[in-house]
Amino acid sequence: MSARVLVGVKRVIDYAVKIRVKPDKTGVVTDGVKHSMNPFCEIAIEEAVRLKEKKLIKEVIAVSCGPQQSQETIRTALAMGADRGIHVDVSGKDYENLGPLQVSKILAALAKKEDVRLIILGKQGTFASQVDFQEDSLKVEREIDGGLETIKIKMPAVVTADLRLNEPRYATLPNIMKAKKKKIDTVKPSDLGVDLSSQLEVLSVEEPSQRQAGVKVETVEDLIKKLRDSGRI
Amino acid sequence: MAASWARSGLKFCRNFVKPWSVEVWKGQAVGARRGITQASTERAGVNGFLHAPLQTFCEEESMMKDAVKKFAQERIAPLVSKMDEQSHMDESVLHGLFEQGFMGIEIDEHYGGTGASFFTSILVIEELAKVDPSVAVLCDIQNTLINTLFRKCGTEEQKSYYLPRLATNMIGSFCLSEAESGSDAFSLKTKAEKHKDYYIINGSKMWISNSEQAGVFLVMANANASAGYRGITCFIVDRDTEGLSIGKKENKLGLRASSTCPLTFDNVKVPESNILGELGQGYKYAIGMLNGGRIGIAAQMLGLAQGCFDNAIPYTQQRIQFGKRIFDFQGMQHQIAHVATQIEAARLLTYNAARLSEAGRPFIKEACMAKYYASEVATLTTSKCIEWMGGVGFTKDYPIEKFYRDCKIGSIYEGTSNIQLTTMAKFIDREYQA
């Protein structure tokens, strides 16, 4: 198979860090906070590398849109087995306004430019829990509310990785050394002909309200009384 | 970590990972040649590197540090308590260390190793020690003693045979100490008698780490007793050699998951081609190796202290007494800050000694300082951490008491604190001679 796979990897706040909202409510605190690759993106990379190891695809390209630091995330993807990286340089105000629409435009433009047959992303898409590569189509098993669903899709296609798709590998020390030699290309969104203007404006960011303590009741009558009191029934 | 620091750190990596300098063997003479002139010629060198803080890492050093941390937290941490209790290192941990490339850090890529720097091994050992110092010491001995000996003194044939194995699945043991010779290492009694093209080794060794799992043993034996220590030679002895027996594992206070056994050599036949380096030069290799190994132990003790500290502080922030967190009492704050300072100082000594070694500059006095200081700091830290945790610190349900037991060996093995101090004094004496 001579297919190329594009995998999107995003640099996000580390999942173990407690997120705090900035005092001016314009966003969350990111300065000095530990960042790493989105765990779902790790699963996406793992799936792509496994496909390459099974010799079903030829090349894995890791892509990240963001400021200079996104290159660290691409390096981690390279250390896990991706062949080369593309860093779409977006910084400052543009980065703050970068929404799903803009990123999709960028990925679509890159997919065309690099002649990509399959794009694998972390969650929020088709939630694949198993992917089978066939001649020119994919058999994807995904988890839905009622159970499991198996669908067949033609390529080029976009698949997103769910938690149970695989267990990502550790980047071994020798692979980290090898990743040093792999290429990362930098492109600007304008090179891809993508317009970054956003239709959305962030008005304010707030923490979710604190969970209130619950109240225990002794009997069903008590429960009904409480529900009436709070105007629910 | 600002981009400019990363760049200068990277330059540092590329320019200063020098091959083993002959000067280092003549450790004693080099000590006297330190001085202002050397520093000033180097200041004129690569721009930026001399101004970088000691905790500047190049990109791959950072990535490796994170990789080890992740692996240690996920794969080793859950097994630590069990391994300590049963005094046995789990196979999955051993496999994991090899799989991740932690056992062949400085071994060249074409022998199957990672091909990274000495400083990287120091970072790996430190991160492992934060979780389990027993695992760290296994990794330390393999990298700083065994691999280094093969890399520096081995013939191409020995290297091609052993290095790939050491990087992928074979553990090595360094056999110097005996029942009657610890600090006085050169008075060792194990003998090697020459016959035609082979040697017969007779004797015994004690306190040999990793011996339960080792596939190869580097044995210091005297091939020419009348020449005193100048007869000491390093022999490569494979595990399955007839006459070599591994005794029962010691039941230790700490580092229990690391196997420490006595060895007996009963007419062990070793071909001449199994001599590592040259006949009668074993003592030199041993000293040279232990100079670097010292920095590894410093890193282990450093990681131990940091790991213990990291476990104790959250408790002090949660525990409320007399209406406030125990962390908020001034007495506690002062103790905590004092310990944190000591750990930072130990870290800087260790990192500096490692960078000096990488740069091919004299580093023996600094290595002694790092090992001595880090082991003392580890003892202080663990002792204080138990006190801060109160009653729970005293129970096996919490990891603190294990760190307390593990730290003690730091001031004893690979050169006792007294030996380190005496060595440092020798250098100081020479520096101040007219």
XYZ file of C-alpha atoms in Angstrom:
667
model
C 0.000 0.000 0.000
C 1.406 3.338 -0.863
C -0.968 5.416 1.183
C 0.022 8.355 3.322
C -1.615 9.065 6.646
C -1.861 12.486 8.241
C -2.231 12.593 12.011
C -3.184 15.745 13.851
C -1.429 16.222 17.189
C -2.326 19.017 19.525
C -0.297 20.573 22.303
C -2.641 20.956 25.242
C -2.415 21.521 28.975
C -1.278 18.265 30.585
C -4.265 16.204 31.701
C -2.944 15.892 35.244
C -2.782 19.675 35.783
C -5.592 21.550 37.525
C -6.958 24.133 35.107
C -7.476 27.647 36.357
C -9.393 30.498 34.711
C -7.530 33.772 34.164
C -8.647 36.604 36.502
C -9.811 38.709 33.526
C -12.013 35.811 32.360
C -10.646 35.828 28.829
C -9.383 32.269 28.985
C -7.427 29.770 31.042
C -3.964 30.177 32.532
C -1.378 28.748 30.130
C 1.859 30.538 31.098
C 4.297 28.281 32.889
C 1.753 25.462 32.917
C 2.908 22.003 31.826
C 1.776 21.119 28.319
C 1.877 17.787 26.530
C 0.312 15.947 23.619
C -3.438 15.411 23.925
C -3.799 11.770 25.096
C -6.289 11.099 22.278
C -3.751 12.352 19.757
C -1.293 9.821 21.237
C -3.819 7.084 20.495
C -4.192 8.445 16.944
C -0.406 8.371 16.370
C -0.188 4.864 17.805
C -2.851 3.638 15.373
C -1.072 5.207 12.411
C 2.313 3.749 13.420
C 0.744 0.313 13.852
C -0.722 0.544 10.334
C 2.741 1.382 9.043
C 4.308 -1.533 10.956
C 1.746 -3.846 9.373
C 2.964 -2.409 6.054
C -0.530 -1.249 5.195
C 0.534 2.351 4.700
C 3.726 3.980 3.549
C 4.226 7.167 5.552
C 2.939 8.805 8.712
C 2.984 12.599 8.820
C 2.366 14.377 12.128
C 0.796 17.837 11.941
C 0.367 20.467 14.586
C -1.072 23.988 14.316
C 0.255 26.472 16.784
C 3.196 28.502 18.035
C 6.862 27.463 18.131
C 6.323 25.137 21.107
C 4.082 22.889 19.006
C 7.293 21.530 17.538
C 7.947 19.715 20.837
C 4.678 17.846 20.372
C 5.633 16.959 16.811
C 8.991 15.655 18.082
C 7.188 13.369 20.504
C 5.087 12.060 17.611
C 8.302 11.438 15.660
C 9.762 9.604 18.645
C 6.704 7.364 18.672
C 7.283 6.418 15.036
C 5.930 9.113 12.709
C 8.154 9.671 9.670
C 8.078 13.429 9.361
C 6.333 16.443 10.778
C 4.623 19.574 9.524
C 4.345 22.550 11.812
C 1.708 25.070 10.747
C 2.983 28.236 12.333
C 0.154 30.117 14.006
C 0.980 32.409 16.893
C -0.268 35.209 19.056
C -3.731 36.605 18.357
C -4.261 34.191 15.449
C -3.612 31.254 17.778
C -6.068 32.486 20.394
C -8.772 32.738 17.751
C -7.931 29.439 16.072
C -11.141 27.443 16.078
C -12.233 24.095 14.669
C -13.275 25.632 11.330
C -9.863 27.150 10.671
C -8.027 23.971 11.697
C -10.218 21.858 9.413
C -9.467 24.180 6.506
C -5.748 23.855 7.245
C -5.878 20.070 7.499
C -7.920 19.816 4.312
C -5.436 21.984 2.419
C -2.517 19.922 3.745
C -4.260 16.667 2.877
C -4.632 17.825 -0.720
C -1.052 19.126 -0.872
C 0.516 15.958 0.549
C -1.816 13.580 -1.264
C -3.101 11.961 1.903
C -5.556 9.048 1.890
C -6.415 8.934 5.561
C -6.503 11.464 8.346
C -6.539 10.190 11.917
C -7.387 12.591 14.709
C -8.004 12.432 18.427
C -11.658 12.137 19.567
C -14.797 14.111 18.699
C -15.468 12.626 15.276
C -16.455 9.072 14.490
C -15.103 7.577 17.768
C -13.415 4.552 16.217
C -12.580 1.699 18.552
C -11.143 -0.561 15.855
C -9.859 0.098 12.362
C -9.345 -2.471 9.618
C -7.512 -1.420 6.511
C -8.761 -2.877 3.257
C -7.792 -2.284 -0.389
C -9.286 1.107 -0.931
C -11.762 1.275 1.898
C -11.782 1.080 5.638
C -13.828 -1.042 7.945
C -14.360 0.934 11.117
C -15.960 -0.325 14.280
C -17.208 2.398 16.536
C -18.884 2.675 19.880
C -22.290 4.286 19.930
C -24.808 4.663 22.708
C -26.548 1.427 21.870
C -23.441 -0.731 21.463
C -21.048 -1.237 18.565
C -21.518 -0.286 14.931
C -19.399 -1.449 12.012
C -19.247 0.767 8.962
C -17.359 0.645 5.698
C -16.011 3.877 4.298
C -14.164 4.777 1.101
C -10.841 6.545 1.224
C -9.707 9.345 1.466
C -11.340 9.475 4.873
C -11.143 11.050 8.302
C -11.204 8.828 11.356
C -10.980 9.838 14.989
C -9.552 7.774 17.765
C -11.442 6.759 20.867
C -9.940 5.644 24.164
C -10.243 1.946 23.464
C -8.631 1.993 20.041
C -5.189 1.070 21.352
C -2.629 1.551 24.118
C -0.044 4.126 22.980
C 3.600 3.055 23.158
C 6.244 4.807 25.211
C 8.787 6.765 23.201
C 11.929 4.690 23.861
C 15.244 6.492 24.307
C 16.727 5.185 21.024
C 13.620 6.432 19.170
C 13.945 9.840 20.784
C 17.506 10.013 19.424
C 16.302 8.927 15.975
C 13.544 11.539 16.043
C 16.247 14.202 16.114
C 17.116 13.352 12.521
C 13.548 13.357 11.199
C 12.351 16.421 9.331
C 9.845 18.989 10.529
C 8.647 21.412 7.827
C 7.210 24.746 8.837
C 4.436 26.300 6.787
C 2.269 29.368 7.262
C -1.522 29.156 6.912
C -1.320 31.706 4.107
C 0.966 29.267 2.170
C -1.923 26.845 2.192
C -4.365 29.504 1.078
C -6.297 29.367 4.317
C -7.947 32.417 5.789
C -7.735 32.459 9.567
C -10.443 35.015 10.301
C -12.905 33.756 12.858
C -16.654 34.279 13.070
C -16.558 33.558 16.784
C -15.572 35.819 19.619
C -14.888 34.623 23.154
C -16.967 36.751 25.523
C -15.992 35.246 28.831
C -14.583 32.085 30.376
C -15.792 30.927 33.770
C -15.241 27.953 35.995
C -18.156 25.545 36.224
C -20.220 26.234 39.337
C -19.179 24.291 42.413
C -21.127 21.129 43.002
C -23.598 21.718 45.794
C -23.826 19.108 48.497
C -26.767 16.799 48.141
C -29.441 16.209 50.772
C -30.372 12.767 52.035
C -34.001 11.986 52.791
C -35.447 9.180 54.909
C -38.788 8.374 53.245
C -40.580 8.747 49.919
C -42.960 11.302 51.508
C -39.969 13.431 52.473
C -38.677 13.254 48.923
C -41.979 14.421 47.460
C -42.182 17.233 49.999
C -38.673 18.424 49.090
C -39.397 18.314 45.381
C -42.576 20.371 45.895
C -40.712 22.863 48.068
C -38.059 23.518 45.473
C -40.725 23.954 42.807
C -39.759 20.962 40.754
C -43.214 19.404 40.750
C 12.235 26.899 28.942
C 12.822 29.781 26.524
C 13.900 28.922 22.999
C 17.270 30.654 23.407
C 18.261 28.512 26.369
C 17.275 25.398 24.439
C 19.435 26.503 21.532
C 22.477 27.226 23.672
C 21.955 23.958 25.518
C 21.832 22.158 22.169
C 25.088 23.785 21.066
C 26.593 22.612 24.313
C 25.493 19.065 23.584
C 26.915 18.992 20.101
C 30.266 20.524 20.945
C 31.116 19.042 24.298
C 30.324 15.371 24.127
C 33.982 14.452 23.770
C 35.448 10.986 23.750
C 37.154 9.763 26.920
C 40.163 11.914 27.438
C 43.456 10.249 28.335
C 43.957 13.018 30.903
C 41.219 11.643 33.048
C 43.093 8.400 33.689
C 45.951 10.423 35.095
C 43.386 11.933 37.415
C 45.875 12.899 40.052
C 48.171 14.948 37.808
C 45.289 16.714 36.104
C 43.947 18.034 39.381
C 46.942 20.299 39.699
C 46.537 21.808 36.262
C 43.220 23.532 36.993
C 43.319 27.248 37.017
C 42.160 30.525 35.628
C 43.895 30.111 32.281
C 41.858 27.056 31.336
C 38.576 28.761 32.153
C 39.426 31.904 30.247
C 40.397 30.075 27.070
C 37.070 28.326 27.164
C 35.140 31.494 27.804
C 36.325 32.546 24.373
C 34.740 29.406 22.951
C 31.115 28.600 22.131
C 29.008 31.654 22.827
C 26.244 31.303 25.333
C 27.015 27.947 26.908
C 28.972 29.211 29.915
C 26.072 31.409 30.906
C 23.398 28.718 30.832
C 22.026 27.553 34.198
C 23.076 24.029 35.173
C 19.541 22.804 34.674
C 19.646 23.597 30.973
C 18.933 20.493 28.959
C 19.036 20.060 25.226
C 15.826 18.943 23.547
C 16.501 15.231 23.555
C 17.702 15.290 27.173
C 14.354 16.883 28.146
C 12.372 14.414 26.089
C 14.230 11.484 27.606
C 13.740 12.814 31.116
C 9.984 13.020 30.471
C 9.923 9.566 28.890
C 11.647 7.993 31.924
C 9.370 9.836 34.329
C 6.262 8.586 32.548
C 7.528 5.021 32.376
C 8.617 5.015 36.023
C 5.285 6.377 37.234
C 3.196 3.979 35.182
C 5.212 0.772 35.085
C 7.471 0.764 38.130
C 5.631 2.700 40.851
C 2.823 0.133 41.322
C 5.362 -2.655 41.935
C 7.773 -0.891 44.287
C 6.228 -1.986 47.558
C 5.933 -5.615 46.500
C 9.493 -5.760 45.170
C 10.811 -4.312 48.414
C 8.898 -6.735 50.590
C 9.837 -9.799 48.567
C 13.371 -8.558 47.988
C 12.914 -9.398 44.305
C 12.998 -7.283 41.138
C 9.986 -7.982 38.944
C 10.758 -9.356 35.462
C 8.453 -6.821 33.816
C 10.594 -4.018 35.235
C 13.786 -5.603 33.863
C 12.193 -6.096 30.433
C 10.843 -2.580 30.497
C 14.255 -1.088 31.260
C 15.780 -2.870 28.262
C 12.826 -2.154 25.951
C 12.909 1.537 26.688
C 16.629 1.724 25.977
C 17.607 2.627 29.562
C 20.284 -0.067 29.773
C 22.448 1.027 26.846
C 22.253 4.792 27.058
C 25.809 5.626 26.058
C 26.287 2.561 23.839
C 26.660 3.553 20.221
C 23.656 3.130 17.923
C 25.427 0.670 15.688
C 25.859 -1.717 18.630
C 22.146 -1.400 19.330
C 22.371 1.231 22.067
C 20.748 4.619 22.425
C 23.820 6.675 21.544
C 23.036 9.425 24.021
C 25.283 11.379 26.397
C 26.579 10.666 29.902
C 24.370 13.458 31.208
C 21.359 11.620 29.824
C 22.259 8.571 31.943
C 22.449 10.846 34.967
C 18.958 12.190 34.227
C 17.600 8.672 33.697
C 19.098 7.443 36.981
C 17.727 10.455 38.833
C 14.189 9.981 37.470
C 14.217 6.241 38.211
C 15.468 6.862 41.756
C 12.544 9.199 42.447
C 10.328 6.141 42.119
C 12.599 3.238 43.187
C 16.291 3.594 44.068
C 16.798 -0.185 43.622
C 15.833 0.050 39.957
C 18.012 3.144 39.621
C 21.088 1.366 40.965
C 20.636 -1.513 38.531
C 20.478 0.962 35.665
C 23.412 2.953 37.112
C 25.767 -0.023 37.448
C 24.926 -1.200 33.937
C 25.516 2.172 32.324
C 28.288 3.814 34.322
C 30.365 0.759 35.214
C 29.760 -2.210 32.901
C 28.981 -0.454 29.604
C 31.686 2.148 30.128
C 34.326 -0.512 30.848
C 33.460 -2.387 27.666
C 33.265 0.773 25.595
C 36.599 2.144 26.774
C 38.699 -0.980 27.191
C 37.125 -3.627 25.012
C 38.578 -5.016 21.804
C 36.355 -4.738 18.741
C 35.514 -8.410 19.122
C 34.534 -8.055 22.791
C 32.506 -4.941 22.004
C 30.657 -6.533 19.086
C 29.751 -9.504 21.249
C 28.847 -7.865 24.548
C 27.616 -4.339 23.803
C 24.569 -5.364 21.744
C 23.650 -7.887 24.431
C 24.150 -5.404 27.259
C 21.881 -2.975 25.423
C 19.086 -5.454 24.805
C 18.885 -8.237 27.357
C 22.035 -8.931 29.359
C 22.750 -7.473 32.790
C 26.334 -7.067 33.988
C 27.950 -7.179 37.438
C 31.122 -5.445 38.612
C 33.125 -7.658 40.997
C 35.753 -5.851 43.025
C 34.941 -6.073 46.742
C 35.765 -9.091 48.861
C 35.081 -10.095 52.433
C 38.506 -8.796 53.469
C 38.842 -5.866 51.060
C 36.259 -3.088 50.776
C 37.722 0.407 50.947
C 41.157 -1.227 50.737
C 40.152 -2.579 47.332
C 43.618 -3.210 46.006
C 44.432 -5.733 48.697
C 42.033 -8.120 46.979
C 42.988 -11.772 47.211
C 41.235 -13.359 44.233
C 43.987 -14.851 42.075
C 44.334 -15.566 38.374
C 47.012 -18.107 37.440
C 48.308 -18.152 33.914
C 48.448 -21.429 31.980
C 49.366 -21.282 28.263
C 46.523 -19.266 26.755
C 44.100 -19.279 29.653
C 43.829 -18.283 33.312
C 42.483 -20.130 36.333
C 40.656 -17.861 38.793
C 40.280 -18.771 42.440
C 38.768 -16.700 45.200
C 35.567 -15.078 46.313
C 33.781 -11.772 46.021
C 31.239 -10.137 48.260
C 28.489 -7.496 48.045
C 28.087 -7.938 44.304
C 25.044 -6.054 43.014
C 22.875 -7.357 40.180
C 24.531 -10.772 40.569
C 21.288 -12.729 40.722
C 20.305 -11.528 37.253
C 23.679 -10.861 35.615
C 24.706 -12.678 32.451
C 28.272 -11.405 32.538
C 30.661 -10.614 35.384
C 33.637 -8.258 35.231
C 35.982 -9.796 37.783
C 39.005 -8.017 39.242
C 41.604 -10.672 40.026
C 45.309 -10.447 40.640
C 47.352 -12.145 37.907
C 50.692 -11.246 39.491
C 50.532 -11.086 43.293
C 54.229 -10.209 43.652
C 53.591 -6.946 41.773
C 50.987 -5.943 44.353
C 48.075 -3.955 42.909
C 49.817 -3.668 39.556
C 48.881 -7.286 38.945
C 45.152 -6.652 39.161
C 43.493 -7.538 35.890
C 39.898 -7.302 34.699
C 38.463 -10.587 33.426
C 35.193 -11.110 31.561
C 33.466 -14.155 33.061
C 30.187 -15.410 31.591
C 27.526 -16.583 33.980
C 27.522 -20.205 32.875
C 31.304 -20.667 33.291
C 32.101 -23.773 35.296
C 33.338 -23.099 38.821
C 31.493 -19.809 39.233
C 28.806 -20.015 41.881
C 26.464 -17.297 43.045
C 25.686 -17.398 46.736
C 22.520 -16.578 48.611
C 21.209 -13.073 48.344
C 21.838 -10.785 51.337
C 18.809 -9.831 53.442
C 19.321 -6.080 53.438
C 17.947 -3.037 55.250
C 17.368 -1.128 52.033
C 17.671 -1.409 48.234
C 16.101 -4.801 48.842
C 14.898 -5.326 45.276
C 18.507 -5.082 44.098
C 20.169 -8.491 44.444
C 23.428 -8.472 46.410
C 25.210 -11.834 46.578
C 28.607 -13.320 47.372
C 30.387 -15.113 44.523
C 32.829 -18.019 44.632
C 35.397 -18.819 41.966
C 36.535 -22.431 42.111
C 39.152 -23.069 39.402
C 37.241 -20.947 36.937
C 38.897 -21.258 33.534
C 38.934 -18.087 31.456
C 40.613 -17.719 28.037
C 43.264 -15.017 27.636
C 41.014 -13.310 25.125
C 38.642 -12.591 27.996
C 40.964 -10.073 29.573
C 39.334 -6.650 29.329
C 41.983 -4.087 28.491
C 45.547 -4.941 29.469
C 47.104 -7.285 31.967
C 47.891 -5.583 35.257
C 45.925 -2.439 34.413
C 42.755 -3.486 36.202
C 43.350 -1.180 39.149
C 43.510 1.830 36.826
C 40.290 0.877 35.060
C 38.577 0.332 38.391
C 39.504 3.805 39.700
C 38.638 5.446 36.413
C 35.297 3.738 36.239
C 34.395 4.489 39.817
C 35.072 8.199 39.241
C 32.211 8.268 36.762
C 30.154 5.769 38.744
C 30.327 8.167 41.661
C 28.309 10.737 39.715
C 25.749 8.035 38.960
C 25.363 7.267 42.664
C 25.076 10.983 43.362
C 22.227 11.077 40.840
C 20.588 8.097 42.542
C 20.766 9.694 45.984
C 19.525 12.966 44.521
C 16.511 11.279 42.943
C 15.863 9.422 46.201
C 15.860 12.650 48.201
C 13.639 14.418 45.670
C 11.196 11.516 45.424
C 10.892 11.349 49.196
C 10.418 15.119 49.453
C 7.779 15.095 46.679
C 5.821 12.485 48.620
C 5.997 14.269 51.954
C 5.125 17.872 51.091
C 1.532 17.282 49.891
C 0.842 15.632 53.252
C 2.037 18.708 55.129
C -0.304 20.800 53.006
C -3.300 18.635 53.784
C -2.780 17.799 57.445
C -4.578 20.269 59.723
C -3.615 20.671 63.359
C -4.498 23.518 65.734
C -6.724 24.910 62.976
C -4.092 25.291 60.276
C -2.012 23.253 57.833
C 1.126 21.912 59.457
C 2.980 23.461 56.500
C 1.968 26.877 57.835
C 3.871 26.558 61.087
C 7.095 28.530 60.866
C 9.123 25.725 62.419
C 7.992 23.402 59.637
C 8.526 25.990 56.905
C 12.093 26.591 57.974
C 12.883 22.879 58.065
C 11.251 22.325 54.677
C 13.094 25.236 53.065
C 16.379 24.056 54.542
C 15.953 20.565 53.093
C 14.871 21.960 49.714
C 18.053 24.052 49.614
C 20.221 21.037 50.393
C 18.583 19.034 47.600
C 19.095 21.872 45.126
C 22.767 22.154 46.126
C 23.229 18.396 45.679
C 21.564 18.647 42.260
C 23.880 21.403 41.102
C 26.973 19.507 42.322
C 25.824 16.395 40.485
C 24.878 18.119 37.228
C 28.084 20.133 37.243
C 30.250 17.054 37.802
C 28.440 15.332 34.922
C 28.891 18.291 32.560
C 32.580 18.559 33.519
C 33.056 14.884 32.746
C 31.307 15.288 29.385
C 33.470 18.272 28.544
C 36.597 16.188 29.102
C 37.631 18.483 31.943
C 38.979 17.350 35.322
C 36.035 16.207 37.398
C 37.212 13.803 40.086
C 37.123 16.187 43.031
C 33.689 17.433 41.919
C 32.444 13.877 41.493
C 33.565 13.028 45.045
C 31.842 16.139 46.334
C 28.636 15.273 44.485
C 28.494 11.691 45.764
C 29.408 12.594 49.342
C 26.998 15.521 49.503
C 24.085 13.813 47.773
C 24.258 10.807 50.090
C 24.354 13.047 53.171
C 21.436 15.088 51.808
C 19.455 11.927 51.129
C 19.904 10.848 54.753
C 18.848 14.266 56.068
C 15.853 14.521 53.718
C 14.431 11.093 54.410
C 14.856 11.476 58.137
C 13.080 14.823 58.143
C 10.316 13.606 55.840
C 9.407 10.850 58.276
C 9.215 13.405 61.081
C 6.993 15.708 58.999
C 4.641 12.848 58.209
C 4.350 11.951 61.863
C 2.908 8.564 62.716
C 1.960 7.695 59.128
C 5.550 8.283 58.023
C 6.529 5.447 60.297
C 4.223 2.909 58.622
C 4.820 0.783 55.561
C 1.567 2.022 54.027
C 3.425 5.114 52.910
C 6.551 5.103 50.710
C 8.556 7.375 53.028
C 9.988 4.720 55.316
C 11.369 2.829 52.296
C 13.292 5.912 51.160
C 14.675 6.217 54.706
C 15.946 2.642 54.619
C 17.267 2.927 51.057
C 19.324 6.074 51.620
C 21.776 4.628 54.120
C 23.824 2.664 51.597
C 24.550 5.902 49.704
C 27.265 6.947 52.119
C 28.747 3.446 52.063
C 28.972 1.877 48.623
C 31.090 2.928 45.630
C 33.454 4.638 48.028
C 32.496 5.472 51.613
C 32.070 9.107 52.633
C 35.407 8.944 54.419
C 37.154 7.798 51.259
C 35.469 10.580 49.254
C 36.636 13.169 51.784
C 40.190 11.827 51.778
C 40.296 11.923 47.962
C 38.999 15.501 47.933
C 41.652 16.478 50.488
C 44.393 15.051 48.262
C 43.258 17.291 45.406
C 43.017 20.321 47.646
C 46.493 19.659 49.002
C 47.902 19.574 45.471
C 46.040 22.718 44.419
C 47.562 24.717 47.198
C 51.128 23.517 46.809
C 53.562 26.211 45.774
